[in-house]
C-alpha cells in the first residue's frame, strides 16, 4: 500500500547564485548587505528577498562594424530592487563588464537611491566592449541595438537608464531615439541626455559636484582648510574631471590627476583649467608640462591627504592598500575599495566617504531630470545645484549621525540607513 502523500512537496530552494571565485564585486555586495542586516536586526525574510536581484537580463547585441564584419556583444540589464520606485541606474560600456559586476552595481544603486532619498529602486546595465576602439558609428549602432533588446523591461515608470563609464549624453541621445522610434517621444526613458534633448542643466557635473560637497563638509568638520588638503584624483573621465575642476574651484590643492596611462604629479599643485586646455589640444594627461609622470600602478599610493578614485572598481585592494597615504578617501567611483582592504584603512584611521554617498550626485540630478521631463518643464542650473546641495547635505548629516551614534564607519552607517528604508518600503507594500 502506498503511503499518503502530503498535498504539497516543498520546493527545493537552490541558492540563487553561488559565489564565483575570483570575482569579488558581487561577493562584496552580498557581504555589505549581510553586515548591514545584522547591524539593524533585519528580519530574515526581507534579507532573503534582497540577497538576489529581482530580474537579470542578458542580451546578444549584434553590430555591423565599419569593416563590414559582424560583431556580437554581450549586454546586460539587472534590476535589483524596486520597492521604493522605478529601477534606476547607468549603463556601462567597458571591457570589464560581466553579469557579476552589473549585479553588484545594481545593488549599489538600490542603496544609493534609498540613502539620498530619491524615489527609485536600483538597476544597472552594461555591454562588454571596448568603446575606446570603436568608431562613433559603431557606438551609435551598439547603443541602439542594446536599447532595442532591453526596451521591453524599461519604461518611464519601470526602469530608467543613465550614463556610466564609457557612455555619455550622446549615448543617451541615441538610446532615447531608439526607444522613441518604437514607443513615441519619451524623453524620461533615460537621464543624462544632452540639454538640447531634455537633459537637465547641471547633470554632467552633478556626480563631481556632489563628491566635492561632501568632501568640503568633512574638511570643515575636521577643521582642515581646503588649501592645506593635497588631493589626488585617479580617473579623468566625466566624474574625475568634474571632481577635480570643482575641488580646484573650492580651493583644494590638486597634486595629481591620473588616467589609465598614468598621472601628472606636482607637490606645488596643478592648475586644473590649464590641464583641460592641454587635453583639448589632444595631449596626454600624464605629460602635462611642469609635472612628474607617475605610472598608473602608483597613483593610489601617492603622498596626499585626499584620494579620489573616480574610475573603475576595486582599485584599492589588499595588494596596494598598505601603501595608501591619504587620510580621506572619496569614493567617486563605484566600489573602488575591496571589502578585504577596508579593515586596513580603518586600522590606519582613514576616513572613507562611501560610494553610495559620495557619488550620489549623479542620480540625484537624474531624478531632477526625470521629474522635469515628466512635467515638460526646465529648471535653471542654480536651482538644480541648490537642490543637489540640499540633498547631499541631508544624506551626509544622516550618515554622520548614524556613524557617531553606533560607532560604525560611514559605509556601515550609509548601508544601515539605506537598508532600513528599503526594508520599510518592502514591508509597507506587503508580500506573501
Ligand atoms: N551611473 C551613475 C551612478 O552610478 C548614475 C546613475 C543614474 O543617474 O541613474 O550613480
Short mmCIF file of C-alpha atoms and ligand atoms in Angstrom, two decimals:
data_model
loop_
_atom_site.label_atom_id
_atom_site.label_comp_id
_atom_site.label_asym_id
_atom_site.label_seq_id
_atom_site.Cartn_x
_atom_site.Cartn_y
_atom_site.Cartn_z
CA UNK A 1 0.00 0.00 0.00
CA UNK A 2 1.33 3.40 -0.91
CA UNK A 3 1.85 5.98 1.77
CA UNK A 4 -0.44 9.03 1.63
CA UNK A 5 1.50 11.87 0.07
CA UNK A 6 1.48 15.36 1.55
CA UNK A 7 -0.62 17.69 -0.58
CA UNK A 8 2.40 19.81 -1.49
CA UNK A 9 6.01 18.87 -1.74
CA UNK A 10 8.18 21.73 -0.53
CA UNK A 11 10.11 23.09 -3.47
CA UNK A 12 13.85 22.67 -3.36
CA UNK A 13 15.29 26.11 -2.83
CA UNK A 14 18.64 26.45 -4.53
CA UNK A 15 20.88 29.36 -3.74
CA UNK A 16 20.21 32.00 -6.38
CA UNK A 17 23.82 32.09 -7.40
CA UNK A 18 26.86 30.60 -5.71
CA UNK A 19 29.80 32.99 -5.41
CA UNK A 20 32.18 32.83 -8.35
CA UNK A 21 35.81 32.51 -7.30
CA UNK A 22 37.97 35.41 -8.39
CA UNK A 23 35.14 37.85 -8.99
CA UNK A 24 34.65 39.96 -5.94
CA UNK A 25 32.18 42.72 -6.68
CA UNK A 26 29.04 40.63 -6.16
CA UNK A 27 30.55 38.72 -3.24
CA UNK A 28 31.43 42.05 -1.60
CA UNK A 29 27.94 43.40 -2.31
CA UNK A 30 26.49 40.39 -0.51
CA UNK A 31 28.80 40.91 2.45
CA UNK A 32 27.81 44.59 2.80
CA UNK A 33 24.18 43.54 2.83
CA UNK A 34 24.67 40.80 5.43
CA UNK A 35 26.68 43.16 7.62
CA UNK A 36 24.04 45.91 7.44
CA UNK A 37 21.25 43.38 8.03
CA UNK A 38 22.80 42.15 11.26
CA UNK A 39 23.57 45.74 12.28
CA UNK A 40 19.89 46.77 12.05
CA UNK A 41 18.44 43.39 13.08
CA UNK A 42 16.67 42.86 9.75
CA UNK A 43 14.10 40.07 9.60
CA UNK A 44 15.36 37.05 7.67
CA UNK A 45 12.59 37.05 5.05
CA UNK A 46 13.44 40.54 3.82
CA UNK A 47 17.09 39.64 3.79
CA UNK A 48 16.22 36.61 1.68
CA UNK A 49 14.43 38.87 -0.83
CA UNK A 50 17.32 41.31 -1.03
CA UNK A 51 20.03 38.71 -1.49
CA UNK A 52 19.20 38.28 -5.16
CA UNK A 53 18.20 40.76 -7.86
CA UNK A 54 14.58 40.96 -8.99
CA UNK A 55 15.46 40.44 -12.65
CA UNK A 56 18.54 39.87 -14.75
CA UNK A 57 18.70 40.12 -18.49
CA UNK A 58 21.47 39.01 -20.80
CA UNK A 59 21.05 40.01 -24.42
CA UNK A 60 23.00 39.45 -27.56
CA UNK A 61 23.91 42.75 -29.27
CA UNK A 62 24.90 42.24 -32.92
CA UNK A 63 26.61 45.22 -34.53
CA UNK A 64 27.87 45.64 -38.08
CA UNK A 65 31.38 47.06 -37.75
CA UNK A 66 32.79 49.68 -40.11
CA UNK A 67 34.94 46.99 -41.75
CA UNK A 68 31.80 45.11 -42.81
CA UNK A 69 32.18 42.29 -40.26
CA UNK A 70 29.54 41.41 -37.71
CA UNK A 71 30.47 41.62 -34.01
CA UNK A 72 28.21 40.15 -31.34
CA UNK A 73 28.49 41.78 -27.92
CA UNK A 74 27.05 40.67 -24.60
CA UNK A 75 24.69 43.17 -22.98
CA UNK A 76 23.11 43.08 -19.52
CA UNK A 77 20.46 44.86 -17.51
CA UNK A 78 19.96 43.87 -13.88
CA UNK A 79 17.07 45.23 -11.80
CA UNK A 80 17.98 44.71 -8.18
CA UNK A 81 15.12 46.08 -6.11
CA UNK A 82 12.15 48.28 -7.00
CA UNK A 83 10.35 48.68 -3.68
CA UNK A 84 11.00 52.44 -3.50
CA UNK A 85 10.25 53.30 -7.14
CA UNK A 86 11.17 52.58 -10.76
CA UNK A 87 14.53 50.88 -11.29
CA UNK A 88 17.30 53.38 -11.94
CA UNK A 89 20.93 53.12 -12.88
CA UNK A 90 23.52 53.72 -15.51
CA UNK A 91 24.75 51.73 -18.50
CA UNK A 92 28.41 50.92 -18.73
CA UNK A 93 30.35 50.18 -21.94
CA UNK A 94 33.59 48.63 -20.71
CA UNK A 95 35.87 45.59 -21.24
CA UNK A 96 35.43 44.53 -17.57
CA UNK A 97 31.63 44.28 -17.80
CA UNK A 98 30.16 40.93 -16.82
CA UNK A 99 26.99 39.82 -15.11
CA UNK A 100 28.59 39.70 -11.68
CA UNK A 101 29.82 43.25 -11.87
CA UNK A 102 26.49 44.56 -13.17
CA UNK A 103 24.63 42.73 -10.36
CA UNK A 104 26.85 44.32 -7.76
CA UNK A 105 26.45 47.76 -9.29
CA UNK A 106 22.66 47.32 -9.48
CA UNK A 107 22.58 46.56 -5.74
CA UNK A 108 24.71 49.66 -5.07
CA UNK A 109 22.08 51.74 -6.91
CA UNK A 110 19.33 50.37 -4.64
CA UNK A 111 21.24 51.55 -1.57
CA UNK A 112 22.35 54.82 -3.15
CA UNK A 113 18.84 55.89 -4.17
CA UNK A 114 17.50 54.98 -0.73
CA UNK A 115 20.29 56.79 1.10
CA UNK A 116 19.76 60.08 -0.75
CA UNK A 117 16.02 59.53 -0.65
CA UNK A 118 15.14 59.69 -4.33
CA UNK A 119 12.09 57.58 -5.24
CA UNK A 120 13.90 54.97 -7.29
CA UNK A 121 14.98 51.38 -6.98
CA UNK A 122 18.33 50.09 -8.18
CA UNK A 123 19.43 48.77 -11.57
CA UNK A 124 22.50 48.69 -13.76
CA UNK A 125 23.28 47.78 -17.33
CA UNK A 126 26.34 47.24 -19.41
CA UNK A 127 27.82 45.99 -22.62
CA UNK A 128 31.06 44.03 -22.67
CA UNK A 129 33.03 46.03 -25.22
CA UNK A 130 35.95 48.42 -25.52
CA UNK A 131 34.46 51.75 -26.61
CA UNK A 132 37.93 53.32 -26.97
CA UNK A 133 38.49 51.11 -30.03
CA UNK A 134 35.09 51.77 -31.64
CA UNK A 135 34.05 54.48 -34.09
CA UNK A 136 31.16 56.83 -33.39
CA UNK A 137 29.05 54.97 -35.95
CA UNK A 138 29.76 51.62 -34.29
CA UNK A 139 28.91 53.03 -30.85
CA UNK A 140 25.71 54.53 -32.21
CA UNK A 141 24.63 51.16 -33.64
CA UNK A 142 25.65 49.35 -30.44
CA UNK A 143 23.70 51.76 -28.22
CA UNK A 144 20.57 51.49 -30.37
CA UNK A 145 20.61 47.72 -30.64
CA UNK A 146 21.27 47.24 -26.94
CA UNK A 147 18.41 49.62 -26.15
CA UNK A 148 16.05 47.80 -28.52
CA UNK A 149 16.94 44.47 -26.97
CA UNK A 150 16.27 45.51 -23.38
CA UNK A 151 13.47 48.01 -24.07
CA UNK A 152 10.60 45.70 -23.08
CA UNK A 153 11.73 45.78 -19.43
CA UNK A 154 12.26 49.57 -19.43
CA UNK A 155 9.74 52.38 -19.07
CA UNK A 156 9.42 55.87 -17.57
CA UNK A 157 7.72 54.31 -14.54
CA UNK A 158 9.59 50.97 -14.74
CA UNK A 159 13.31 51.35 -15.39
CA UNK A 160 15.26 54.44 -16.46
CA UNK A 161 18.88 54.10 -17.65
CA UNK A 162 21.58 56.81 -17.49
CA UNK A 163 25.25 57.19 -18.43
CA UNK A 164 28.05 55.39 -16.61
CA UNK A 165 31.64 54.51 -17.56
CA UNK A 166 32.15 54.52 -21.33
CA UNK A 167 28.80 56.16 -22.06
CA UNK A 168 27.74 59.82 -22.05
CA UNK A 169 24.99 62.26 -23.01
CA UNK A 170 25.44 61.37 -26.67
CA UNK A 171 24.91 57.66 -25.95
CA UNK A 172 21.72 58.58 -24.08
CA UNK A 173 20.51 60.60 -27.08
CA UNK A 174 20.88 57.52 -29.31
CA UNK A 175 19.12 55.34 -26.77
CA UNK A 176 16.26 57.81 -26.37
CA UNK A 177 15.95 57.95 -30.15
CA UNK A 178 15.91 54.14 -30.47
CA UNK A 179 13.27 53.84 -27.75
CA UNK A 180 11.24 56.72 -29.24
CA UNK A 181 11.20 55.10 -32.69
CA UNK A 182 9.18 52.23 -31.27
CA UNK A 183 7.27 53.96 -28.48
CA UNK A 184 6.89 57.64 -29.45
CA UNK A 185 8.67 60.64 -27.96
CA UNK A 186 9.73 59.61 -24.45
CA UNK A 187 12.47 61.86 -23.03
CA UNK A 188 12.02 60.46 -19.50
CA UNK A 189 13.15 56.98 -20.62
CA UNK A 190 16.80 57.88 -19.98
CA UNK A 191 18.52 60.59 -17.94
CA UNK A 192 21.85 62.27 -18.54
CA UNK A 193 20.70 63.36 -22.01
CA UNK A 194 22.07 66.39 -23.85
CA UNK A 195 20.39 69.58 -22.60
CA UNK A 196 19.06 70.18 -26.15
CA UNK A 197 17.09 66.92 -25.93
CA UNK A 198 15.55 67.38 -22.50
CA UNK A 199 18.62 66.83 -20.35
CA UNK A 200 18.94 68.79 -17.14
CA UNK A 201 21.30 71.67 -16.60
CA UNK A 202 23.90 70.56 -14.10
CA UNK A 203 23.59 66.81 -14.80
CA UNK A 204 27.01 66.46 -16.39
CA UNK A 205 28.84 67.97 -13.42
CA UNK A 206 26.48 66.53 -10.78
CA UNK A 207 28.48 63.49 -9.61
CA UNK A 208 31.67 65.54 -9.21
CA UNK A 209 29.75 68.38 -7.55
CA UNK A 210 28.18 66.00 -5.03
CA UNK A 211 31.59 64.48 -4.22
CA UNK A 212 33.08 67.94 -3.59
CA UNK A 213 30.10 68.95 -1.42
CA UNK A 214 30.63 66.02 0.97
CA UNK A 215 34.42 66.36 0.92
CA UNK A 216 34.15 70.08 1.78
CA UNK A 217 31.75 69.36 4.60
CA UNK A 218 34.00 66.67 6.07
CA UNK A 219 37.02 69.02 5.89
CA UNK A 220 35.00 71.80 7.55
CA UNK A 221 34.13 69.42 10.42
CA UNK A 222 37.76 68.35 10.74
CA UNK A 223 38.89 71.99 10.78
CA UNK A 224 41.03 71.38 7.69
CA UNK A 225 41.34 74.29 5.24
CA UNK A 226 40.94 73.15 1.60
CA UNK A 227 44.21 74.89 0.66
CA UNK A 228 46.06 72.56 3.05
CA UNK A 229 44.49 69.42 1.60
CA UNK A 230 46.52 67.76 -1.15
CA UNK A 231 44.15 65.90 -3.46
CA UNK A 232 44.89 63.06 -5.90
CA UNK A 233 42.20 62.25 -8.47
CA UNK A 234 42.50 58.85 -10.15
CA UNK A 235 40.42 58.78 -13.34
CA UNK A 236 39.78 61.75 -15.62
CA UNK A 237 36.51 60.84 -17.28
CA UNK A 238 33.35 62.79 -16.55
CA UNK A 239 33.35 62.14 -12.80
CA UNK A 240 37.07 62.60 -12.16
CA UNK A 241 37.37 65.71 -14.33
CA UNK A 242 34.40 67.45 -12.69
CA UNK A 243 35.55 66.47 -9.21
CA UNK A 244 38.99 67.93 -9.96
CA UNK A 245 37.59 71.13 -11.50
CA UNK A 246 35.16 71.80 -8.68
CA UNK A 247 37.61 70.84 -5.93
CA UNK A 248 40.15 73.20 -7.53
CA UNK A 249 37.48 75.93 -7.62
CA UNK A 250 36.70 75.26 -3.94
CA UNK A 251 40.36 75.92 -3.08
CA UNK A 252 41.69 72.35 -2.69
CA UNK A 253 45.26 71.73 -3.79
CA UNK A 254 45.15 69.19 -6.63
CA UNK A 255 48.53 67.45 -6.62
CA UNK A 256 47.87 64.63 -9.10
CA UNK A 257 45.48 63.77 -11.89
CA UNK A 258 45.60 60.32 -13.45
CA UNK A 259 44.05 58.15 -16.12
CA UNK A 260 44.77 54.67 -17.48
CA UNK A 261 48.07 55.86 -18.96
CA UNK A 262 49.44 57.34 -15.72
CA UNK A 263 49.29 60.57 -13.75
CA UNK A 264 50.81 64.01 -13.70
CA UNK A 265 52.02 64.91 -10.19
CA UNK A 266 53.17 68.17 -8.66
CA UNK A 267 53.52 68.91 -4.98
CA UNK A 268 53.03 72.60 -5.77
CA UNK A 269 49.53 71.95 -7.05
CA UNK A 270 48.12 71.61 -10.56
CA UNK A 271 46.14 74.26 -12.43
CA UNK A 272 43.12 72.17 -13.49
CA UNK A 273 41.75 74.59 -16.15
CA UNK A 274 45.23 74.57 -17.73
CA UNK A 275 45.08 70.75 -17.80
CA UNK A 276 41.72 70.91 -19.59
CA UNK A 277 43.19 73.26 -22.18
CA UNK A 278 46.19 70.89 -22.59
CA UNK A 279 43.87 67.92 -23.13
CA UNK A 280 41.69 69.86 -25.56
CA UNK A 281 44.78 70.18 -27.79
CA UNK A 282 44.96 66.38 -27.92
CA UNK A 283 47.81 65.94 -25.41
CA UNK A 284 48.24 63.18 -22.81
CA UNK A 285 47.21 63.92 -19.21
CA UNK A 286 50.32 62.34 -17.69
CA UNK A 287 52.57 64.54 -19.88
CA UNK A 288 51.19 67.82 -18.52
CA UNK A 289 54.15 70.27 -18.52
CA UNK A 290 55.87 71.11 -15.25
CA UNK A 291 54.75 67.89 -13.52
CA UNK A 292 56.24 64.48 -12.82
CA UNK A 293 54.95 61.43 -14.70
CA UNK A 294 53.64 58.67 -12.40
CA UNK A 295 52.86 55.16 -13.72
CA UNK A 296 49.22 54.02 -13.34
CA UNK A 297 50.00 51.45 -10.64
CA UNK A 298 51.44 54.13 -8.33
CA UNK A 299 48.61 56.66 -8.42
CA UNK A 300 46.68 55.41 -5.36
CA UNK A 301 49.83 55.35 -3.23
CA UNK A 302 50.97 58.92 -3.99
CA UNK A 303 51.50 61.16 -0.95
CA UNK A 304 48.33 63.19 -0.37
CA UNK A 305 45.60 63.99 2.17
CA UNK A 306 42.63 63.12 -0.04
CA UNK A 307 42.48 60.32 -2.58
CA UNK A 308 39.59 60.32 -5.05
CA UNK A 309 39.25 57.09 -7.03
CA UNK A 310 36.95 58.17 -9.87
CA UNK A 311 37.14 55.42 -12.46
CA UNK A 312 36.84 51.63 -12.31
CA UNK A 313 36.10 49.47 -9.30
CA UNK A 314 38.46 47.60 -6.99
CA UNK A 315 41.49 49.85 -7.50
CA UNK A 316 42.33 49.75 -3.78
CA UNK A 317 42.80 46.14 -2.76
CA UNK A 318 44.84 44.01 -0.39
CA UNK A 319 47.80 44.22 -2.80
CA UNK A 320 48.22 48.01 -2.51
CA UNK A 321 46.14 49.21 0.46
CA UNK A 322 49.11 49.31 2.83
CA UNK A 323 50.73 51.89 0.56
CA UNK A 324 47.77 54.29 0.66
CA UNK A 325 48.89 57.52 2.31
CA UNK A 326 45.67 59.54 2.19
CA UNK A 327 43.71 60.46 5.34
CA UNK A 328 40.45 60.70 3.43
CA UNK A 329 39.20 58.62 0.50
CA UNK A 330 36.28 59.96 -1.52
CA UNK A 331 34.70 57.10 -3.46
CA UNK A 332 33.64 59.00 -6.57
CA UNK A 333 33.79 55.64 -8.40
CA UNK A 334 31.55 52.71 -7.54
CA UNK A 335 33.16 50.05 -5.33
CA UNK A 336 36.76 51.31 -5.68
CA UNK A 337 37.83 49.63 -2.39
CA UNK A 338 37.51 45.89 -1.95
CA UNK A 339 35.87 44.58 1.19
CA UNK A 340 39.10 42.84 2.21
CA UNK A 341 41.06 46.13 2.04
CA UNK A 342 38.62 48.00 4.31
CA UNK A 343 39.98 46.85 7.71
CA UNK A 344 43.48 48.06 6.79
CA UNK A 345 42.14 51.54 6.08
CA UNK A 346 40.08 51.51 9.29
CA UNK A 347 43.14 50.49 11.29
CA UNK A 348 45.04 53.48 9.94
CA UNK A 349 42.12 55.86 10.66
CA UNK A 350 41.49 56.62 7.00
CA UNK A 351 38.05 58.16 6.66
CA UNK A 352 36.16 56.78 3.67
CA UNK A 353 33.28 58.75 2.17
CA UNK A 354 31.47 55.73 0.73
CA UNK A 355 30.37 55.48 -2.91
CA UNK A 356 26.65 55.36 -2.19
CA UNK A 357 27.01 58.78 -0.58
CA UNK A 358 29.98 60.36 -2.35
CA UNK A 359 28.89 59.69 -5.94
CA UNK A 360 25.13 60.01 -5.45
CA UNK A 361 25.05 63.50 -7.01
CA UNK A 362 24.60 61.93 -10.45
CA UNK A 363 21.47 60.01 -9.66
CA UNK A 364 20.06 62.92 -7.63
CA UNK A 365 20.21 65.16 -10.68
CA UNK A 366 18.97 62.25 -12.82
CA UNK A 367 15.92 62.33 -10.57
CA UNK A 368 15.56 66.08 -11.19
CA UNK A 369 15.90 65.46 -14.94
CA UNK A 370 13.22 62.77 -14.86
CA UNK A 371 10.80 64.99 -12.93
CA UNK A 372 11.46 67.87 -15.35
CA UNK A 373 10.78 65.55 -18.31
CA UNK A 374 7.53 64.31 -16.80
CA UNK A 375 6.39 67.89 -16.18
CA UNK A 376 7.77 69.10 -19.51
CA UNK A 377 9.44 71.90 -17.64
CA UNK A 378 13.03 73.04 -17.15
CA UNK A 379 14.80 74.23 -14.02
CA UNK A 380 17.61 76.80 -14.17
CA UNK A 381 21.05 75.48 -13.25
CA UNK A 382 21.13 77.36 -9.92
CA UNK A 383 18.00 75.55 -8.78
CA UNK A 384 19.45 72.17 -9.80
CA UNK A 385 22.70 72.86 -7.95
CA UNK A 386 20.93 74.23 -4.84
CA UNK A 387 18.62 71.23 -4.58
CA UNK A 388 21.54 68.88 -5.19
CA UNK A 389 23.40 70.51 -2.31
CA UNK A 390 20.37 70.26 -0.01
CA UNK A 391 20.01 66.53 -0.67
CA UNK A 392 23.71 65.75 -0.43
CA UNK A 393 23.98 67.65 2.86
CA UNK A 394 20.92 65.88 4.30
CA UNK A 395 22.33 62.45 3.39
CA UNK A 396 25.76 63.40 4.71
CA UNK A 397 24.30 64.60 8.03
CA UNK A 398 22.26 61.40 8.39
CA UNK A 399 25.34 59.26 7.75
CA UNK A 400 27.48 61.22 10.23
CA UNK A 401 24.80 60.96 12.87
CA UNK A 402 24.29 57.22 12.42
CA UNK A 403 28.04 56.65 12.34
CA UNK A 404 28.59 58.60 15.58
CA UNK A 405 25.58 57.09 17.35
CA UNK A 406 26.63 53.49 16.66
CA UNK A 407 30.41 53.87 16.40
CA UNK A 408 30.47 52.45 12.88
CA UNK A 409 32.24 53.56 9.69
CA UNK A 410 30.49 55.90 7.30
CA UNK A 411 29.97 52.99 4.90
CA UNK A 412 28.31 50.88 7.59
CA UNK A 413 26.17 53.87 8.60
CA UNK A 414 25.16 54.58 4.99
CA UNK A 415 24.17 50.95 4.39
CA UNK A 416 22.20 50.79 7.63
CA UNK A 417 20.17 53.89 6.70
CA UNK A 418 19.57 52.70 3.14
CA UNK A 419 18.64 49.18 4.16
CA UNK A 420 16.13 50.40 6.78
CA UNK A 421 14.40 52.50 4.12
CA UNK A 422 14.28 49.74 1.50
CA UNK A 423 13.08 47.19 4.09
CA UNK A 424 10.33 49.52 5.25
CA UNK A 425 9.14 50.03 1.65
CA UNK A 426 9.04 46.24 1.18
CA UNK A 427 7.07 45.79 4.43
CA UNK A 428 4.58 48.52 3.55
CA UNK A 429 3.96 47.09 0.09
CA UNK A 430 3.37 43.70 1.64
CA UNK A 431 4.49 40.43 0.18
CA UNK A 432 3.26 36.90 0.56
N1 LIG B 1 25.82 55.83 -13.31
C1 LIG B 1 25.59 56.74 -12.23
C2 LIG B 1 25.77 56.04 -10.88
O1 LIG B 1 26.44 55.05 -10.78
C3 LIG B 1 24.27 57.48 -12.35
C4 LIG B 1 23.06 56.64 -12.40
C5 LIG B 1 21.78 57.38 -12.75
O2 LIG B 1 21.82 58.60 -12.85
O3 LIG B 1 20.77 56.71 -12.93
O4 LIG B 1 25.33 56.53 -9.88
#
